[in-house]
Tab-separated table of C-alpha atoms and ligand atoms in Angstrom:
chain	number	residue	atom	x	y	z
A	1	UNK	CA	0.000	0.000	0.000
A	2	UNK	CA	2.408	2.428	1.025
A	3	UNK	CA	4.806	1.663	-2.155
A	4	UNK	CA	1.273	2.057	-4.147
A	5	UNK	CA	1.146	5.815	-2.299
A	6	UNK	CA	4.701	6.183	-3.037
A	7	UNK	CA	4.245	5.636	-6.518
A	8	UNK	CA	0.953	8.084	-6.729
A	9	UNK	CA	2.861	10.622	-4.949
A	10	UNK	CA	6.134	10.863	-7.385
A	11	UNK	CA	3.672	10.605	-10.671
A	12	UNK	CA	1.575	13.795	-9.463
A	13	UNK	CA	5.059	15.405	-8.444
A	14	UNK	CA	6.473	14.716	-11.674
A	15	UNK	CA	3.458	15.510	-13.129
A	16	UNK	CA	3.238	18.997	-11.169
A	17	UNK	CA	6.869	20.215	-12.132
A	18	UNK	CA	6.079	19.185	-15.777
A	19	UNK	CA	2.895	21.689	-16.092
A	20	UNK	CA	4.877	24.538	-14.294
A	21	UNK	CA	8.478	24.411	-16.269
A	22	UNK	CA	7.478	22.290	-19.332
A	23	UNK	CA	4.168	23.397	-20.364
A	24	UNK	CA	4.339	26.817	-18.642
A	25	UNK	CA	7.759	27.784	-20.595
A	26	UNK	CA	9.389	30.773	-20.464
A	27	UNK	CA	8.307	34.485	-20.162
A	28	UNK	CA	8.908	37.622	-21.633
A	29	UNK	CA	11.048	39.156	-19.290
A	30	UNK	CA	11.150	42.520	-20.885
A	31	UNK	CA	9.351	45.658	-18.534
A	32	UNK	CA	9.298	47.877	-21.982
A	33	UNK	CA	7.119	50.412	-22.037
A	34	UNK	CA	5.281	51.641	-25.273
A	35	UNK	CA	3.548	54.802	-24.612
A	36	UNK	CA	3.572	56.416	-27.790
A	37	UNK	CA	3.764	53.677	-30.197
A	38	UNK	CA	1.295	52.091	-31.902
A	39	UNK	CA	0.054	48.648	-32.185
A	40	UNK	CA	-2.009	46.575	-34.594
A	41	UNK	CA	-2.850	42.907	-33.727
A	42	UNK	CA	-5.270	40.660	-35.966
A	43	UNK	CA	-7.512	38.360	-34.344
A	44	UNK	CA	-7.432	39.850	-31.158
A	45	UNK	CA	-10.947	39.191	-29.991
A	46	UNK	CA	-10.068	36.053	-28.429
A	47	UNK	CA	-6.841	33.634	-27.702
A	48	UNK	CA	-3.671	34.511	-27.389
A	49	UNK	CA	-4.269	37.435	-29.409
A	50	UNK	CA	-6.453	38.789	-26.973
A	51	UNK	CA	-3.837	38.558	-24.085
A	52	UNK	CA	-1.756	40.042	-26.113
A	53	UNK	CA	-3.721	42.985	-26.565
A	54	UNK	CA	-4.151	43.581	-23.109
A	55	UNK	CA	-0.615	43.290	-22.133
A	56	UNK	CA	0.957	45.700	-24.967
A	57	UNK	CA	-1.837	48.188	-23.619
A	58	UNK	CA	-1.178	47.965	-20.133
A	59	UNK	CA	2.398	48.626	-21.302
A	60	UNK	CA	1.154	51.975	-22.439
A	61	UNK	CA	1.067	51.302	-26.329
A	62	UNK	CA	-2.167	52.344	-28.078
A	63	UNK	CA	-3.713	49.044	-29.660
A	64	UNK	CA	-5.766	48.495	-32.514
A	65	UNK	CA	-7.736	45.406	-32.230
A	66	UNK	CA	-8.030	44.350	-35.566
A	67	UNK	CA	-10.974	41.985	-36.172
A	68	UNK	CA	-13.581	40.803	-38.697
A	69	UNK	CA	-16.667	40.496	-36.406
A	70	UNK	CA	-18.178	43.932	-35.260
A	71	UNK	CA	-20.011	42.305	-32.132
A	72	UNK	CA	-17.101	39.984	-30.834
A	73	UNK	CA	-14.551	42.974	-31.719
A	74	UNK	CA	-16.426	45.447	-29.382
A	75	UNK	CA	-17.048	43.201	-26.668
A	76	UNK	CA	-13.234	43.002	-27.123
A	77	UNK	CA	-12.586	46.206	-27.034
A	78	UNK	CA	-14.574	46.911	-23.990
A	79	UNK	CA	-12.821	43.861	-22.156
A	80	UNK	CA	-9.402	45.325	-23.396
A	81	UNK	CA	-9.720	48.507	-22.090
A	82	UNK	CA	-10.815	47.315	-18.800
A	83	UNK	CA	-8.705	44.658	-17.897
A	84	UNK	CA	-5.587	47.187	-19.109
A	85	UNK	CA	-7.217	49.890	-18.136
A	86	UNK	CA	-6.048	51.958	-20.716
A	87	UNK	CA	-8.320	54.336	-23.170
A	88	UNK	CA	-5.567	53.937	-25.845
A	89	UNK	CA	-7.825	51.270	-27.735
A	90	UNK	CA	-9.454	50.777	-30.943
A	91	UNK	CA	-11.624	48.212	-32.709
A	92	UNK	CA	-11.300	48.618	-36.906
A	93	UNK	CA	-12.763	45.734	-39.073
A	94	UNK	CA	-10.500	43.521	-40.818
A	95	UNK	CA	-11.411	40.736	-42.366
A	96	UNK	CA	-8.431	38.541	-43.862
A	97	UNK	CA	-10.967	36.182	-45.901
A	98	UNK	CA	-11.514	39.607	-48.249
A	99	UNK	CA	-8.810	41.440	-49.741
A	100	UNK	CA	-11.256	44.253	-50.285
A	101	UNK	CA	-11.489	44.536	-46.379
A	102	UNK	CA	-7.754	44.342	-46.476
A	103	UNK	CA	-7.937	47.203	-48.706
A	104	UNK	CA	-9.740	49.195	-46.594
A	105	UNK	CA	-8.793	48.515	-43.415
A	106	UNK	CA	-5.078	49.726	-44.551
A	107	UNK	CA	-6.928	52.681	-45.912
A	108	UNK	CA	-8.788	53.648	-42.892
A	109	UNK	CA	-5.635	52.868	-40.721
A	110	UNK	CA	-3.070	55.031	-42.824
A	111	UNK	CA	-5.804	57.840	-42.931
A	112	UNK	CA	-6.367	58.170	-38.807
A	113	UNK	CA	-3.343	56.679	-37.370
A	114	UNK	CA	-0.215	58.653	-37.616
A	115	UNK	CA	2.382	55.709	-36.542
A	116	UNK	CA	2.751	52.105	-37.070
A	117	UNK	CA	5.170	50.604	-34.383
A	118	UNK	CA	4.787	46.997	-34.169
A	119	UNK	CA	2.234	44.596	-36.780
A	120	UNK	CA	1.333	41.694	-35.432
A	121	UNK	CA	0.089	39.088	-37.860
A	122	UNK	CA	-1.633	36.558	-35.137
A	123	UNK	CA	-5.173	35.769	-36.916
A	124	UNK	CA	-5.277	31.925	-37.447
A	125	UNK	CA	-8.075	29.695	-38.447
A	126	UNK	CA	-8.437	26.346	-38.923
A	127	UNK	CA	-10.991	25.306	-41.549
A	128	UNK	CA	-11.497	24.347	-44.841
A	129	UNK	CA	-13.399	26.443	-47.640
A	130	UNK	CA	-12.900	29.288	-49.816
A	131	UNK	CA	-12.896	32.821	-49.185
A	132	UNK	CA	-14.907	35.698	-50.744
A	133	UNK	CA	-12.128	36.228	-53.200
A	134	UNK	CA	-12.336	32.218	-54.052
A	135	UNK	CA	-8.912	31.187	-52.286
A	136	UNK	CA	-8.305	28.261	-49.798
A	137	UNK	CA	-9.284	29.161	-46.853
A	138	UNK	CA	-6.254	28.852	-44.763
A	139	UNK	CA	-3.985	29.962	-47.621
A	140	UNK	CA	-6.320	33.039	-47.642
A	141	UNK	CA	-6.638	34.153	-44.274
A	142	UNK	CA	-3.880	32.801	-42.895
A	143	UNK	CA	-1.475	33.820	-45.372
A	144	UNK	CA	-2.502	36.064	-48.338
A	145	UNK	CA	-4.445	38.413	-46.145
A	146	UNK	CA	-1.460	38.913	-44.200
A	147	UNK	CA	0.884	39.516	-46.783
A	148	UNK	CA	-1.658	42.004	-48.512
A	149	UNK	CA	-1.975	43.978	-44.966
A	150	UNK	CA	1.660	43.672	-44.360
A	151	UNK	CA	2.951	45.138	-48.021
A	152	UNK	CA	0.066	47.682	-47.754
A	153	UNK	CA	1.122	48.875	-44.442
A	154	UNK	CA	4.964	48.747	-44.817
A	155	UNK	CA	6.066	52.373	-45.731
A	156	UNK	CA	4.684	53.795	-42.131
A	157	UNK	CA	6.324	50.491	-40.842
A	158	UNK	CA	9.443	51.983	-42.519
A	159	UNK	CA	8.478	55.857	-41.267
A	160	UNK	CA	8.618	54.583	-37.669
A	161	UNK	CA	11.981	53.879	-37.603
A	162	UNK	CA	13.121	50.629	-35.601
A	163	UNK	CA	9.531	49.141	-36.189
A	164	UNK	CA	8.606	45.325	-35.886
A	165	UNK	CA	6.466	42.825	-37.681
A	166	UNK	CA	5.543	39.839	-35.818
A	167	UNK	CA	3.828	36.404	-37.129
A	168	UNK	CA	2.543	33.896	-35.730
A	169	UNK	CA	3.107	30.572	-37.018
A	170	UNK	CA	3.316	27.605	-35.462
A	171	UNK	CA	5.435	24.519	-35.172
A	172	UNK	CA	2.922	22.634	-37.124
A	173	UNK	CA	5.048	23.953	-40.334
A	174	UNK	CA	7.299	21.145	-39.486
A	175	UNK	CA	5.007	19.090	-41.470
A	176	UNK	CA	4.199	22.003	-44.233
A	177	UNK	CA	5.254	21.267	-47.209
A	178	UNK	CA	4.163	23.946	-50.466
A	179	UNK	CA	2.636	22.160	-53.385
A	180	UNK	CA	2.548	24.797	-55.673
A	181	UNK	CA	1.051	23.267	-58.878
A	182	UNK	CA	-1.946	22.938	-56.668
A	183	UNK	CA	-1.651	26.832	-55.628
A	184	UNK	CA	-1.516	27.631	-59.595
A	185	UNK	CA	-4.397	25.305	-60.003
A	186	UNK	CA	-6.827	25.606	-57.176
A	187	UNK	CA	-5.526	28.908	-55.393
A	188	UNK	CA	-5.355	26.493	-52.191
A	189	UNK	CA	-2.708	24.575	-50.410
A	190	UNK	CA	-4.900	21.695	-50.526
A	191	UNK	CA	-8.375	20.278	-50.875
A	192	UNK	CA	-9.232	17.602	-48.491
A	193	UNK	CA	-11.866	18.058	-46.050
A	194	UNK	CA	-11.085	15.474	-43.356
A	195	UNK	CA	-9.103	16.174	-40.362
A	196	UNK	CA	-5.909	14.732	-41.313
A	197	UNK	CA	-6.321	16.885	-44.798
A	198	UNK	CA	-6.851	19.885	-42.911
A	199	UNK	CA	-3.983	19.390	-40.493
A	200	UNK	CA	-2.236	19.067	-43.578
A	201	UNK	CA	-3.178	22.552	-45.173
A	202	UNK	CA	-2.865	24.137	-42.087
A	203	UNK	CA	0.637	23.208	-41.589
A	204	UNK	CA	1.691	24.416	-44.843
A	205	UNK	CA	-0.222	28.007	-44.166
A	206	UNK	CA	2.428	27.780	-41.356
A	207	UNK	CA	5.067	27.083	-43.210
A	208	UNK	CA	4.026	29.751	-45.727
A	209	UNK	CA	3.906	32.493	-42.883
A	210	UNK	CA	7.598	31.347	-42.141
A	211	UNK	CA	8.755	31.259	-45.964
A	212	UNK	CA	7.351	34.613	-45.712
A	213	UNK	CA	9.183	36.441	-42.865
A	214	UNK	CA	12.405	34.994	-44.324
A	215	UNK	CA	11.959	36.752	-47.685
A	216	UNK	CA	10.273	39.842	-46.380
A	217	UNK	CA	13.866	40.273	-43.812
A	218	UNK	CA	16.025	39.967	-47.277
A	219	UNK	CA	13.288	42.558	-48.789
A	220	UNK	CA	13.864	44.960	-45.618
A	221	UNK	CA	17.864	44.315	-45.207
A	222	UNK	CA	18.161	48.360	-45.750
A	223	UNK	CA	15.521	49.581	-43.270
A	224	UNK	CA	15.226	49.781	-39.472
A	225	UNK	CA	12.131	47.479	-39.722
A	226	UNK	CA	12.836	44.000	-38.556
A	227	UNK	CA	10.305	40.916	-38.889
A	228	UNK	CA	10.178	37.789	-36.492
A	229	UNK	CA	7.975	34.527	-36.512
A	230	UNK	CA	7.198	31.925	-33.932
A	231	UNK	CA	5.184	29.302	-32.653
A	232	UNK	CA	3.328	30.360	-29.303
A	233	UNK	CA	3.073	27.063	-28.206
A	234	UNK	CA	-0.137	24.511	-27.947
A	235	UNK	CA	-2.520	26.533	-26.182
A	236	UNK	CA	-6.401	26.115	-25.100
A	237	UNK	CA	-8.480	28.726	-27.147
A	238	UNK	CA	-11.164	28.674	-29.832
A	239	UNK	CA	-8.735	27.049	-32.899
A	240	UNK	CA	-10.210	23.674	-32.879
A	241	UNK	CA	-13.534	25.426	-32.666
A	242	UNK	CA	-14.551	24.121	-36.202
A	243	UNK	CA	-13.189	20.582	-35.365
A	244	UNK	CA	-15.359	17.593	-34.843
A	245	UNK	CA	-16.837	16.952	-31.827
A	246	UNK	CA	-15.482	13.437	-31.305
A	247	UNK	CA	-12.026	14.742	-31.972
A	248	UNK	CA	-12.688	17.665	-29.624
A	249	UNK	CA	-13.782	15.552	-27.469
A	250	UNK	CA	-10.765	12.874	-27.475
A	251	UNK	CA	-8.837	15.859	-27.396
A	252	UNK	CA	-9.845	17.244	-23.994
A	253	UNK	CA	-8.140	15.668	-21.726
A	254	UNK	CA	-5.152	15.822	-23.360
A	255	UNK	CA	-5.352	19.907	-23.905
A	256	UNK	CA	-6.305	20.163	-20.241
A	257	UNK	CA	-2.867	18.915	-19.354
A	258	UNK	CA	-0.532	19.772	-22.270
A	259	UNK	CA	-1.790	23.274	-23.160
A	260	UNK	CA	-1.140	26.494	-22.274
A	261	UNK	CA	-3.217	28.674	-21.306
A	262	UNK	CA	-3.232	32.328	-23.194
A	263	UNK	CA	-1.340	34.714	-20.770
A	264	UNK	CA	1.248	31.834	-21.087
A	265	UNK	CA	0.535	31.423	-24.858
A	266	UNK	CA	1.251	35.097	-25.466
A	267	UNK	CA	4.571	35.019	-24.003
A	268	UNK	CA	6.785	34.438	-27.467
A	269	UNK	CA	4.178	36.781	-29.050
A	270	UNK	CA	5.397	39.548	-27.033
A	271	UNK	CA	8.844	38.564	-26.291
A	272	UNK	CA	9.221	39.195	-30.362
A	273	UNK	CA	7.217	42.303	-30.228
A	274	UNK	CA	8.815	43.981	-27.147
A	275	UNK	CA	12.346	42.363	-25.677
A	276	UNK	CA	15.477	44.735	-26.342
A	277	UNK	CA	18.251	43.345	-28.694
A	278	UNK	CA	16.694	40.789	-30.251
A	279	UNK	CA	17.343	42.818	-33.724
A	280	UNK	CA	19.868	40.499	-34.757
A	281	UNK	CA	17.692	37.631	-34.822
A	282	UNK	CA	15.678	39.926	-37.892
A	283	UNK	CA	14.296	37.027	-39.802
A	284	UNK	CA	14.587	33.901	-37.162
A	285	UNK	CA	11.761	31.521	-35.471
A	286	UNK	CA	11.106	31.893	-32.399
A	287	UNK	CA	9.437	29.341	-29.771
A	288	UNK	CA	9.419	29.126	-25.807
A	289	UNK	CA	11.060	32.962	-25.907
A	290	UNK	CA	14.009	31.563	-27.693
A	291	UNK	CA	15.573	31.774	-31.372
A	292	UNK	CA	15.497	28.273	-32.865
A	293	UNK	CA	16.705	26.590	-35.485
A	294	UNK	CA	14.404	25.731	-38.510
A	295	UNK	CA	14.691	22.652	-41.249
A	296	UNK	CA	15.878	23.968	-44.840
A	297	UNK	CA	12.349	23.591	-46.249
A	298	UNK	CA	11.584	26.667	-43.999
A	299	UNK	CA	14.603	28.742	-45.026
A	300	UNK	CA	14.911	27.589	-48.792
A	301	UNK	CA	15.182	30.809	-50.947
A	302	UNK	CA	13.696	29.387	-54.173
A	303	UNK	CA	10.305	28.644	-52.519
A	304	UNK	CA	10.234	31.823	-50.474
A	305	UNK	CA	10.809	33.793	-53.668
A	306	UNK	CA	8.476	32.011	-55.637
A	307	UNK	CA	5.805	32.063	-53.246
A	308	UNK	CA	6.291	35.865	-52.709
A	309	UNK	CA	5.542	36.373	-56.493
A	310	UNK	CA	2.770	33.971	-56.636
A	311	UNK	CA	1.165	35.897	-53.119
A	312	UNK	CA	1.944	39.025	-55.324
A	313	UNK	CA	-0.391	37.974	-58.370
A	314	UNK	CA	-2.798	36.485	-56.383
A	315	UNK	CA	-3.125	39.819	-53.268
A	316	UNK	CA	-3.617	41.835	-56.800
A	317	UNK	CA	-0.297	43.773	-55.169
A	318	UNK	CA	1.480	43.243	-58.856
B	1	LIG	N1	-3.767	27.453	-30.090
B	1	LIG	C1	-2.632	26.839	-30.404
B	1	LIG	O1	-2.307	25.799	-29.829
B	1	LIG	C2	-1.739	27.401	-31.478
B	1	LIG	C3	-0.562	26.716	-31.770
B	1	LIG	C4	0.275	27.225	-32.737
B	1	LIG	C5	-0.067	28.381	-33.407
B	1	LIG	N2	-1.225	29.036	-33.140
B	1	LIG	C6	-1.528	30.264	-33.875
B	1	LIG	O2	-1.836	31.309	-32.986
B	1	LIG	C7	-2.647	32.279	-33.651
B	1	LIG	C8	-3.805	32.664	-32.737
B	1	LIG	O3	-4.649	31.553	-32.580
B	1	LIG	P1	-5.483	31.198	-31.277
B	1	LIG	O4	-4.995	29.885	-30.826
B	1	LIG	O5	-5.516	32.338	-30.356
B	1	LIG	O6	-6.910	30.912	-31.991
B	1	LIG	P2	-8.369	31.519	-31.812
B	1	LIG	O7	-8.739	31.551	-30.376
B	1	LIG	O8	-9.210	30.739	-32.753
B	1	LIG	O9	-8.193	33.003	-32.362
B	1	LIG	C9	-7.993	33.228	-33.725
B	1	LIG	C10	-8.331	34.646	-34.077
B	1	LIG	O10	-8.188	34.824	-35.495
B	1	LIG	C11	-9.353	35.450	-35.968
B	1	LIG	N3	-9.648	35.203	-37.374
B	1	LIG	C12	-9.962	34.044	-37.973
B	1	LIG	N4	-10.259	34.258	-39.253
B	1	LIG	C13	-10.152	35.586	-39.478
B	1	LIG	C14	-10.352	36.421	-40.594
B	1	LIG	N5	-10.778	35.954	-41.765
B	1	LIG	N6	-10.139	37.746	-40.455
B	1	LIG	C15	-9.735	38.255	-39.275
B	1	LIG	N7	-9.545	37.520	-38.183
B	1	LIG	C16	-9.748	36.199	-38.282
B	1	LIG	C17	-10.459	34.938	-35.083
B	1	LIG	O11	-11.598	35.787	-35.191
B	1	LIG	P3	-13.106	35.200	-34.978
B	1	LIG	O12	-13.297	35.064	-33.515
B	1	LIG	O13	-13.972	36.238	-35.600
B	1	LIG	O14	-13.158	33.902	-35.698
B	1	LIG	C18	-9.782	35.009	-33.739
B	1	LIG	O15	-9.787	36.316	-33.253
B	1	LIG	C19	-3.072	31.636	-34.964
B	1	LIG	O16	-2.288	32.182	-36.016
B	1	LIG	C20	-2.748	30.179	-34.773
B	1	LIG	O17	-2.460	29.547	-35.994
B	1	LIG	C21	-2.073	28.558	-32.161
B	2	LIG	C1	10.962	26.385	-22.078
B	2	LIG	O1	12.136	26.872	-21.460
B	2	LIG	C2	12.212	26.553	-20.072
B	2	LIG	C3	13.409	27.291	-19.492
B	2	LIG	O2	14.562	27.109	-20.261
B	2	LIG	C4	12.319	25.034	-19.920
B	2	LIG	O3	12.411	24.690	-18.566
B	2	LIG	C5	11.080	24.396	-20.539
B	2	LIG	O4	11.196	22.994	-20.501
B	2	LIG	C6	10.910	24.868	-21.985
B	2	LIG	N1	9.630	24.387	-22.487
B	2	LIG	C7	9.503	23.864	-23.686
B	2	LIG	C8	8.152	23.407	-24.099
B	2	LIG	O5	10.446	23.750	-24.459
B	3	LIG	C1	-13.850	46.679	-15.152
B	3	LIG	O1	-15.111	46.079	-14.978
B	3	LIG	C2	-15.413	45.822	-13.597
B	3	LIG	C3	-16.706	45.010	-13.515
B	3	LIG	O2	-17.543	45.220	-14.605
B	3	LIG	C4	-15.517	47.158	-12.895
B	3	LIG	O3	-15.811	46.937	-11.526
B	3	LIG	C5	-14.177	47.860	-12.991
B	3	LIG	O4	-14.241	49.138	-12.408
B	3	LIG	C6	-13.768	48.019	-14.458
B	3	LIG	N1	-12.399	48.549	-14.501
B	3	LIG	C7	-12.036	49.485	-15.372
B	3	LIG	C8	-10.618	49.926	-15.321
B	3	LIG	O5	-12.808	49.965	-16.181
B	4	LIG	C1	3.971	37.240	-42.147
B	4	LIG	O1	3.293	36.283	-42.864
B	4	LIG	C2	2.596	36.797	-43.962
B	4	LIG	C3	1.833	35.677	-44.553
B	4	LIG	O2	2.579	34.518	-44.629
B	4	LIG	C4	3.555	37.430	-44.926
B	4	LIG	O3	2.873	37.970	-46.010
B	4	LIG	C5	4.314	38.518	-44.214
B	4	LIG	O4	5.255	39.069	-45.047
B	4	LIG	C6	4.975	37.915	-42.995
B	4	LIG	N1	5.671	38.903	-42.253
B	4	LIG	C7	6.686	38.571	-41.504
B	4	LIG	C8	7.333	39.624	-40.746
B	4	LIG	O5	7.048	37.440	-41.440
């Protein structure tokens, strides 16, 4: 009995350090303040885009929350403001799905807001479909939208001096691959509607935001602008939303004890955005608050080039 105790008590101990060091991970240690400088971050209604929010405004920074649904973006905003308690924030529509509401949301933005400080591309979604402008849904939103709203919004990036764009990807682009007769076919990363085929597509939207910041620090070598991505870790928020119920459900347990939660999913987000010195990681992956090394298929040159022409013709940018 007792060696039966014994043996309860070390698994819960072990168990207990591995949710608090492991699973926890590391923190942004930086105290920065922002007042002054302005912030945009997509998706920010809920998730770790959310937190985010609300930390960069309690740090002084004025925030622009931007998000496609009116309702959930203004309960946001009110929630924002209160739990930062800072005035300094702003709901404007953006829709990623539309490059029209790109369009204007960059239009709106450069017309009211003087600065541009830090972008941070953190909108995610995890679905199949097309979007209004007939691309793959997670090709669309997760990457074309950003590009459009990141080229669109680059010169007051560039304006701003030592300015930062931060993107959220995810370590999912491990298994990302880009199949790019399908892009030049069907617009989409893939078609498959099951869960394993959407896994699929999302990890190459992933890999695509990665591709991405590696060609866009080349494109920005002469500027004070400098662009980071990362994975925030797994974290419990409203991604699997569109997921089965049976795999939500078989997933439960598992989140419950593996995941984050979003003020410690946020962490990488804003160690990017805000820690000191980290300019000479301009380009690099971040995870866990730390630069890591990524596998060639997420540095390769060829692809990164090619897929920043292809975004071009497809964002309507050339
Ligand atoms: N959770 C994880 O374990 C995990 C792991 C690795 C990477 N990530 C990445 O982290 C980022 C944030 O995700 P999260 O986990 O916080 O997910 P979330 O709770 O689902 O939040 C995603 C946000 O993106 C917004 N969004 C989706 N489609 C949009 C569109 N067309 N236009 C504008 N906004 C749109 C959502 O708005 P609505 O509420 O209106 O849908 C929501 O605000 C994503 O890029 C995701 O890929 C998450
Ligand atoms: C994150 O870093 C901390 C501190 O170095 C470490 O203890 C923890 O295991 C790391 N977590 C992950 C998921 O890598
Ligand atoms: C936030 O909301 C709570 C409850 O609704 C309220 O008591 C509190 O004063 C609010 N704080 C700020 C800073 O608005
Ligand atoms: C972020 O990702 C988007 C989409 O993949 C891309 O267009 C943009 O240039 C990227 N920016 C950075 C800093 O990586």
């Amino acid at each position: 009995m007792s060696t039966f105790m014994l043996v309860v008590g070390a698994v819960i101990g072990v168990a207990y350090i591995y949710r608090h060091v492991v699973v926890k991970g590391k923190r942004c240690t930086s105290e920065a303040k922002l007042h002054g400088k302005t912030v945009i971050v997509t998706g920010s209604n809920t998730g770790i885009g959310k937190t985010t929010a609300i930390d960069l405004a309690k740090r002084g920074a004025r925030v622009i929350l931007a998000c496609r649904s009116k309702l959930r973006g203004e309960a946001a905003l009110e929630e924002v403001k209160n739990k930062s308690g800072s005035n300094q924030v702003v709901f404007m529509p953006l829709d990623l799905g539309s490059l029209q509401s790109v369009r204007s949301f960059a239009e709106t933005f450069l017309k009211s807001e003087p600065r541009l400080d830090i972008l941070i591309n953190n909108a995610g979604i995890f679905l199949q479909g097309r979007t209004e402008d007939g691309l793959g849904m997670m090709f669309g939103v997760n990457h074309i939208g950003h590009f459009l709203l990141t080229n669109l919004l680059l010169d007051r990036l560039k304006e701003c001096g030592s300015s930062r764009v931060v993107n959220v990807s995810s370590m999912a682009h491990n298994f990302g691959k880009i199949d790019f007769d399908c892009l030049n076919t069907h617009k989409a990363l893939g078609l498959g509607t099951s869960f394993m085929q959407q896994l699929q597509v999302y990890s190459d939207s992933k890999l695509c935001n990665i591709l991405f910041t590696h060609e866009l620090a080349k494109r920005l070598q002469e500027t004070k602008v400098t662009c980071y991505s990362l994975h925030p870790g797994a974290i419990n928020t409203e991604l699997t939303r569109n997921t089965d119920s049976l795999i939500k459900m078989l997933l439960k347990p598992l989140t419950l004890f593996f995941f984050k939660n979003t003020d410690q999913g946020a962490q990488t987000t804003l160690h990017c955005a805000v820690q000191e010195g980290i300019e000479l990681f301009h380009g690099r992956y971040f995870s866990n608050c730390s630069v890591k090394q990524v596998y060639a298929k997420a540095k390769d040159d060829a692809a990164a080039k090619k897929l920043w022409e292809l975004s071009e013709r497809l964002s309507g940018l050339a």
